[in-house]
Structure formats: structure tokens, C-alpha cells
Amino acid sequence: MEQIALDIKGIPSKILANKDFLTIGELTSLEIRSLLQKAIELKTLHKEGRGQPLLKGKILGMIFEKSSTRTRVSFEAGMLQLGGQALFLSSKDIQLGRGETIHDTAKVLSRYVDGLMIRTFGHGMIEEFAEHASVPVINGLTDLHHPAQVLADLLTIYEKKGRLKGLKLCYIGDGNNNMCHSLMEGAVKMGMHISVAFPKGYEPNRGIAERVLLAAKKAKITAELTSDPITAIKNADVVVTDVWTSMGFERENEQRLVDFEGFQVNNELCKYANKDFIFLHCLPAHRGEEVAGEVIDGSHSVVFDEAENRLHAQKAILADLLG
């Protein structure tokens, strides 16, 4: 594997130690670049068959209130590859699911494990957990943010394009979505232009949008929120979408299929993107809904490289926080 490097001379190797990883927006661009560089290095060593037992003897507790494929397997495999172990803790199997307080659960688990990864619904739950835990807490996903996925996305974009700064990232779909929020934060932090297209009534979280737009203005980066997908995708280097109906909103599925008409990422829409655009999707995907098979299974799609990079990006987070 060809070694690629970011311009991060002088960055300490452990700059997230004793912190939490809850949102991309809370990180500095320096911290994000450091994590990306660490992910590149760990991926290179993994491909060369050179193990790095950086977390020997360490244990990660993984609390799941939402089911997952990529999050569970990538975090668990990542811990094993780094020499540690991971414990799967379904909310149905621990006292948290029977009414024990977050406060008590966080304090007790902190006595047993070296870090906690949580995949849940409300973002307030993970913030409260981090407040009372004495070990690092990692956001595996909430309804508001998906920072671990977006770190993998940034890694994938960098691998495919050789840079982040100056690229245009376009997200089309549900604006009030954890992927949209974290992509907006991450793109602007890394000097990328961002455009988001969504149907009326599905706007991004106002607080997040205001912070991103302000940060983009200060950095002289283009940030655009629109209900016109053609306007959003013009000259895009990276095109991203996500499911129209996220977990927890299944009752709205039929209405959403109507509301999102015209927002499918297909070949006709992608004609307006740059010719060498890449397509990202965090998966699972619903072909024929948010994306056409011709795009997700086409030559511009890098979704499986993106999925693999969940492993390497999360190993970087784990090594930094728990090492």
C-alpha cells in the first residue's frame, strides 16, 4: 500500500488522551488531521501484516441501544487487532435497560473497563454518560451525530483525492440527520466547501447549521443549504447521501418516500457533479430510494472502501484515547 501523509509535522502522537470523542465539531482541525494520519499509519501496518498491540490488556465496553453491523464489528475487530478486548453490552442485557440511572451505570462501568463506546438514540444520553464516566466515552452514533463514520469518510476522501482542503462535498437527503450534521462539521473543519440539499421540513439542526455557516464564513469557505439538489451537486467532488428513514422513524417511512421525491442520487443528477466525483454512503443503503443502483454500484462509488475505513479510523480513535 502506498504511504500517504498529511502535513502534520510537530503534532503530538497522543492529543486526545483523557478526552471523549462525542462530535467532530468539538475537535480542532489539528486533532482531526492527527487522527487521520494515525489511521493511515495503522492501515498501512495492517495491510503489511505487522500487528500493533498498542492496547494490550485494555478493555472497551460497547453499549448498544441501536443495532449495527459496521459499528459493532469494526470497533470489536479494531480492539482485537490492537491487542485489547471488547465487551458487547446490549441495553436489554444490562441494568440500564431496567431503569438503572445513566449516572450509576457510567460510574460502575468505569471501574471495569478502560473506555466505553455507545450507540444510542438521544445525544443527551451520551453527554450525560460522558459527564459521569471516568474513562473516555466514544460516540458510536446518536440521532444527532455520527463522528466515527465521518472520520472514516474523511479518510476515504483523502485516499481517493489526495487532499481535503478546497474540495466540494455535497450531501443530498434528510438534512436533520446525524450523517449530515457530522459531515457539515467535519468538512468545514478540514477546509472543504459544503452544500446540503433537503426537502422543505427536513432542515439540519438549527444550532449545528448556524455554527457551521459561521465557521465557514470566517474560513472563507462556501457553505450552502438549499432545497434544490441540482444547485447543490453542481461541481461537487464528493457526493453523499443516507437513508431517507433512519432508525426510530420507521412510522414515517411512507410519508418520507413522498416528501423525498426528486432527491434520489442517480446518474441524471450526478451529471452536474464533477466528472471524477466519488460517491459515499455510510450503509445500509436502500437501492431505488435515496440512491439508484447505477450510482452505488457504479464506477464512482467507493462505499466499500469507506466501510473498510471504519475499522482503521476507529483504531486511530481507540489508540489515541486508550493507549
Coordinates of C-alpha atoms in Angstrom, one line a residue:
M1 CA 0.0 0.0 0.0
E2 CA 1.3 3.4 -1.0
Q3 CA 2.1 5.5 2.0
I4 CA 0.4 8.9 2.0
A5 CA 1.0 11.6 4.6
L6 CA -0.8 14.7 5.8
D7 CA 1.1 17.9 6.6
I8 CA 1.1 17.4 10.4
K9 CA 4.7 18.0 11.4
G10 CA 5.0 18.7 15.1
I11 CA 1.7 17.2 16.1
P12 CA 2.0 15.1 19.3
S13 CA 1.1 11.4 18.8
K14 CA -1.5 11.5 21.6
I15 CA -3.5 14.6 21.6
L16 CA -6.9 13.2 22.5
A17 CA -5.7 11.3 25.6
N18 CA -8.1 11.6 28.5
K19 CA -10.8 13.2 26.4
D20 CA -14.1 11.9 24.9
F21 CA -15.0 11.6 21.3
L22 CA -18.6 12.8 21.0
T23 CA -18.7 15.1 18.0
I24 CA -16.5 16.1 15.1
G25 CA -17.4 19.7 15.9
E26 CA -15.6 19.6 19.3
L27 CA -12.3 18.6 17.7
T28 CA -9.8 21.1 16.2
S29 CA -8.6 20.7 12.6
L30 CA -5.3 19.7 14.1
E31 CA -6.8 16.9 16.1
I32 CA -8.7 15.6 13.1
R33 CA -5.6 15.6 10.9
S34 CA -3.7 13.8 13.7
L35 CA -6.4 11.1 13.8
L36 CA -6.4 10.7 10.0
Q37 CA -2.6 10.4 9.9
K38 CA -2.7 7.8 12.7
A39 CA -5.4 5.9 10.7
I40 CA -3.3 5.9 7.6
E41 CA -0.3 4.6 9.5
L42 CA -2.3 1.8 11.2
K43 CA -3.9 0.8 8.0
T44 CA -0.6 0.6 6.3
L45 CA 0.8 -1.6 9.0
H46 CA -2.3 -3.8 8.9
K47 CA -2.0 -4.3 5.2
E48 CA 1.6 -5.3 5.6
G49 CA 0.7 -7.8 8.2
R50 CA 2.5 -6.0 11.0
G51 CA 0.4 -6.0 14.1
Q52 CA 0.4 -3.2 16.6
P53 CA -0.6 -4.4 20.1
L54 CA -1.0 -0.8 21.3
L55 CA -3.9 -1.7 23.6
K56 CA -2.7 -4.9 25.1
G57 CA -4.6 -5.6 28.3
K58 CA -7.2 -2.8 27.6
I59 CA -10.9 -3.4 27.5
L60 CA -13.6 -1.5 25.6
G61 CA -17.2 -1.7 26.8
M62 CA -19.7 -1.3 23.9
I63 CA -23.2 -0.3 24.8
F64 CA -25.8 -0.7 22.0
E65 CA -29.3 0.7 22.2
K66 CA -29.4 0.7 18.4
S67 CA -28.4 -2.4 16.3
S68 CA -25.5 -2.2 14.0
T69 CA -23.3 -4.2 11.6
R70 CA -20.3 -1.9 10.8
T71 CA -20.1 -0.2 14.2
R72 CA -20.1 -3.3 16.2
V73 CA -17.7 -5.4 14.0
S74 CA -15.3 -2.5 13.3
F75 CA -14.9 -1.5 17.0
E76 CA -14.6 -5.1 18.2
A77 CA -12.2 -6.1 15.4
G78 CA -10.2 -2.9 16.0
M79 CA -9.7 -3.6 19.6
L80 CA -8.7 -7.2 18.9
Q81 CA -6.2 -6.1 16.2
L82 CA -4.7 -3.6 18.7
G83 CA -4.2 -6.3 21.3
G84 CA -7.2 -5.5 23.5
Q85 CA -10.7 -6.9 24.0
A86 CA -14.2 -5.6 23.5
L87 CA -17.4 -6.4 25.5
F88 CA -20.7 -6.2 23.7
L89 CA -23.3 -4.8 26.1
S90 CA -26.9 -4.8 24.8
S91 CA -29.1 -2.3 26.7
K92 CA -31.5 -5.3 27.1
D93 CA -28.9 -7.3 28.9
I94 CA -27.6 -4.7 31.5
Q95 CA -29.4 -2.9 34.2
L96 CA -29.5 0.3 32.1
G97 CA -32.4 -1.3 30.3
R98 CA -34.2 -2.0 33.5
G99 CA -34.1 1.6 34.8
E100 CA -30.7 2.0 36.4
T101 CA -29.6 5.5 36.1
I102 CA -27.1 6.6 33.5
H103 CA -25.2 8.2 36.4
D104 CA -24.8 4.9 38.2
T105 CA -24.1 2.9 35.1
A106 CA -21.4 5.2 34.0
K107 CA -19.6 5.2 37.3
V108 CA -19.8 1.4 37.7
L109 CA -18.6 0.5 34.2
S110 CA -15.8 3.0 34.6
R111 CA -14.4 0.7 37.3
Y112 CA -14.4 -2.3 35.0
V113 CA -13.3 -1.1 31.5
D114 CA -10.8 1.3 30.0
G115 CA -13.2 3.0 27.6
L116 CA -16.8 3.0 26.5
M117 CA -18.4 3.2 23.1
I118 CA -22.1 3.9 23.0
R119 CA -24.5 3.7 20.1
T120 CA -27.9 5.2 21.1
F121 CA -30.8 7.4 20.2
G122 CA -30.8 10.8 22.0
H123 CA -27.5 12.7 22.1
G124 CA -28.2 13.9 25.6
M125 CA -27.8 10.3 26.8
I126 CA -24.2 10.0 25.7
E127 CA -23.4 13.5 27.0
E128 CA -24.7 12.5 30.4
F129 CA -22.7 9.3 30.3
A130 CA -19.5 11.1 29.5
E131 CA -20.2 13.6 32.3
H132 CA -20.2 10.8 34.9
A133 CA -17.8 8.3 33.4
S134 CA -14.2 8.4 34.5
V135 CA -13.0 6.7 31.3
P136 CA -13.1 8.0 27.7
V137 CA -16.5 7.8 26.0
I138 CA -16.8 7.4 22.2
N139 CA -19.9 8.2 20.2
G140 CA -20.7 5.2 18.0
L141 CA -23.9 7.0 16.8
T142 CA -26.7 9.2 18.1
D143 CA -29.7 10.7 16.4
L144 CA -27.8 14.0 16.2
H145 CA -24.2 13.0 15.4
H146 CA -22.1 10.2 13.8
P147 CA -18.5 11.3 14.2
A148 CA -16.8 7.9 13.9
Q149 CA -18.4 7.4 10.5
V150 CA -17.4 10.8 9.3
L151 CA -13.8 10.4 10.3
A152 CA -13.8 7.3 8.1
D153 CA -15.4 9.3 5.3
L154 CA -12.7 12.0 5.5
L155 CA -10.0 9.3 5.4
T156 CA -11.6 7.8 2.3
I157 CA -11.9 11.1 0.6
Y158 CA -8.3 11.9 1.3
E159 CA -7.1 8.5 0.0
K160 CA -9.1 8.9 -3.2
K161 CA -8.5 12.6 -3.9
G162 CA -5.1 13.2 -2.2
R163 CA -6.4 16.2 -0.3
L164 CA -9.4 17.6 1.6
K165 CA -8.9 21.4 1.6
G166 CA -10.7 23.1 -1.3
L167 CA -12.8 20.1 -2.3
K168 CA -16.6 20.4 -2.5
L169 CA -18.7 17.9 -0.6
C170 CA -22.4 17.7 -1.4
Y171 CA -24.9 15.9 0.8
I172 CA -28.4 15.2 -0.6
G173 CA -31.2 13.8 1.6
D174 CA -32.5 14.3 5.1
G175 CA -30.8 17.4 6.5
N176 CA -31.9 16.7 10.0
N177 CA -29.7 13.6 10.1
N178 CA -26.7 12.6 12.1
M179 CA -24.6 12.0 9.0
C180 CA -25.5 15.4 7.5
H181 CA -24.6 17.1 10.8
S182 CA -21.3 15.5 11.3
L183 CA -20.3 15.8 7.6
M184 CA -21.1 19.6 7.8
E185 CA -18.9 19.9 10.9
G186 CA -16.1 17.7 9.5
A187 CA -16.0 19.3 6.1
V188 CA -15.7 22.8 7.3
K189 CA -13.1 21.9 9.9
M190 CA -10.9 20.5 7.1
G191 CA -11.4 23.4 4.7
M192 CA -13.9 21.8 2.4
H193 CA -16.8 23.6 0.7
I194 CA -20.1 22.1 1.7
S195 CA -23.6 22.1 0.1
V196 CA -26.6 20.3 1.5
A197 CA -29.9 19.7 -0.3
F198 CA -33.0 18.6 1.5
P199 CA -36.8 18.8 1.1
K200 CA -38.6 21.5 3.0
G201 CA -39.3 20.4 6.5
Y202 CA -36.1 18.3 6.8
E203 CA -33.7 21.1 7.5
P204 CA -30.5 20.4 9.5
N205 CA -30.5 21.1 13.2
R206 CA -30.6 24.9 13.6
G207 CA -27.8 25.2 16.2
I208 CA -25.4 23.0 14.2
A209 CA -26.2 24.7 10.9
E210 CA -25.6 28.2 12.4
R211 CA -22.3 27.2 13.9
V212 CA -21.2 25.6 10.6
L213 CA -22.2 28.6 8.5
L214 CA -20.4 31.0 10.8
A215 CA -17.3 28.8 10.8
A216 CA -17.4 28.6 7.0
K217 CA -17.8 32.4 6.7
K218 CA -14.8 33.0 9.0
A219 CA -12.7 30.5 7.0
K220 CA -13.9 31.9 3.7
I221 CA -15.4 28.6 2.7
T222 CA -18.6 28.2 0.7
A223 CA -21.4 26.6 2.7
E224 CA -24.9 26.3 1.1
L225 CA -28.2 25.0 2.4
T226 CA -30.8 24.5 -0.3
S227 CA -33.9 22.6 -1.4
D228 CA -32.6 22.3 -4.9
P229 CA -30.4 19.1 -5.4
I230 CA -29.2 20.3 -8.8
T231 CA -27.9 23.5 -7.3
A232 CA -26.2 21.6 -4.5
I233 CA -24.5 19.0 -6.6
K234 CA -23.0 21.3 -9.2
N235 CA -19.2 20.9 -9.4
A236 CA -19.2 18.5 -6.4
D237 CA -16.1 16.4 -5.9
V238 CA -17.8 14.2 -3.3
V239 CA -21.5 13.2 -3.3
V240 CA -23.0 11.7 -0.2
T241 CA -26.4 10.5 0.8
D242 CA -28.0 8.4 3.5
V243 CA -31.3 6.6 4.1
W244 CA -34.4 8.7 4.0
T245 CA -35.8 6.9 7.0
S246 CA -33.4 6.5 9.9
M247 CA -33.8 4.1 12.8
G248 CA -36.5 5.3 15.1
F249 CA -38.5 7.0 12.3
E250 CA -39.9 3.9 10.6
R251 CA -43.5 5.0 11.1
E252 CA -42.8 8.0 8.9
N253 CA -41.5 5.9 6.0
E254 CA -44.4 6.1 3.6
Q255 CA -44.7 9.9 4.0
R256 CA -40.9 10.3 3.6
L257 CA -41.0 8.4 0.3
V258 CA -43.4 11.1 -0.9
D259 CA -41.5 14.0 0.6
F260 CA -38.1 13.0 -0.8
E261 CA -39.3 12.6 -4.4
G262 CA -36.7 14.2 -6.6
F263 CA -33.9 13.8 -4.1
Q264 CA -32.6 10.4 -5.3
V265 CA -28.9 10.3 -6.2
N266 CA -28.9 8.9 -9.7
N267 CA -27.0 9.2 -13.0
E268 CA -29.2 12.1 -14.2
L269 CA -28.5 14.2 -11.1
C270 CA -24.8 13.2 -11.0
K271 CA -24.3 14.7 -14.5
Y272 CA -24.0 18.0 -12.7
A273 CA -21.2 16.9 -10.4
N274 CA -17.5 16.9 -11.5
K275 CA -16.7 14.1 -13.9
D276 CA -14.3 12.5 -11.4
F277 CA -16.7 12.7 -8.3
I278 CA -16.7 10.0 -5.8
F279 CA -19.9 8.7 -4.1
L280 CA -20.2 7.9 -0.4
H281 CA -22.9 6.2 1.6
C282 CA -22.5 5.0 5.2
L283 CA -24.7 1.9 4.6
P284 CA -27.0 0.2 4.8
A285 CA -28.4 1.5 1.6
H286 CA -31.9 1.3 0.1
R287 CA -31.3 1.0 -3.7
G288 CA -34.1 2.6 -5.6
E289 CA -34.9 5.1 -2.8
E290 CA -32.1 7.5 -1.7
V291 CA -29.7 6.1 -4.3
A292 CA -30.0 4.3 -7.6
G293 CA -28.2 1.1 -8.1
E294 CA -26.4 2.6 -11.1
V295 CA -24.6 5.0 -8.8
I296 CA -23.9 3.0 -5.7
D297 CA -22.8 0.0 -7.8
G298 CA -21.1 2.2 -10.4
S299 CA -17.5 3.3 -11.1
H300 CA -17.8 6.4 -8.9
S301 CA -18.8 4.5 -5.8
V302 CA -16.3 4.0 -3.0
V303 CA -18.7 2.8 -0.4
F304 CA -16.9 -0.5 0.4
D305 CA -13.6 1.3 0.8
E306 CA -15.5 3.7 3.0
A307 CA -16.9 0.8 5.1
E308 CA -13.5 -0.7 5.5
N309 CA -12.1 2.6 6.7
R310 CA -14.4 2.5 9.7
L311 CA -12.0 -0.1 11.0
H312 CA -8.9 2.0 10.5
A313 CA -10.4 5.3 11.6
Q314 CA -11.8 3.8 14.8
K315 CA -8.5 2.1 15.5
A316 CA -6.9 5.6 15.4
I317 CA -9.6 6.9 17.9
L318 CA -9.1 3.9 20.2
A319 CA -5.3 4.0 20.1
D320 CA -5.3 7.7 20.9
L321 CA -7.9 7.6 23.7
L322 CA -7.0 4.4 25.4
G323 CA -3.3 3.9 24.5

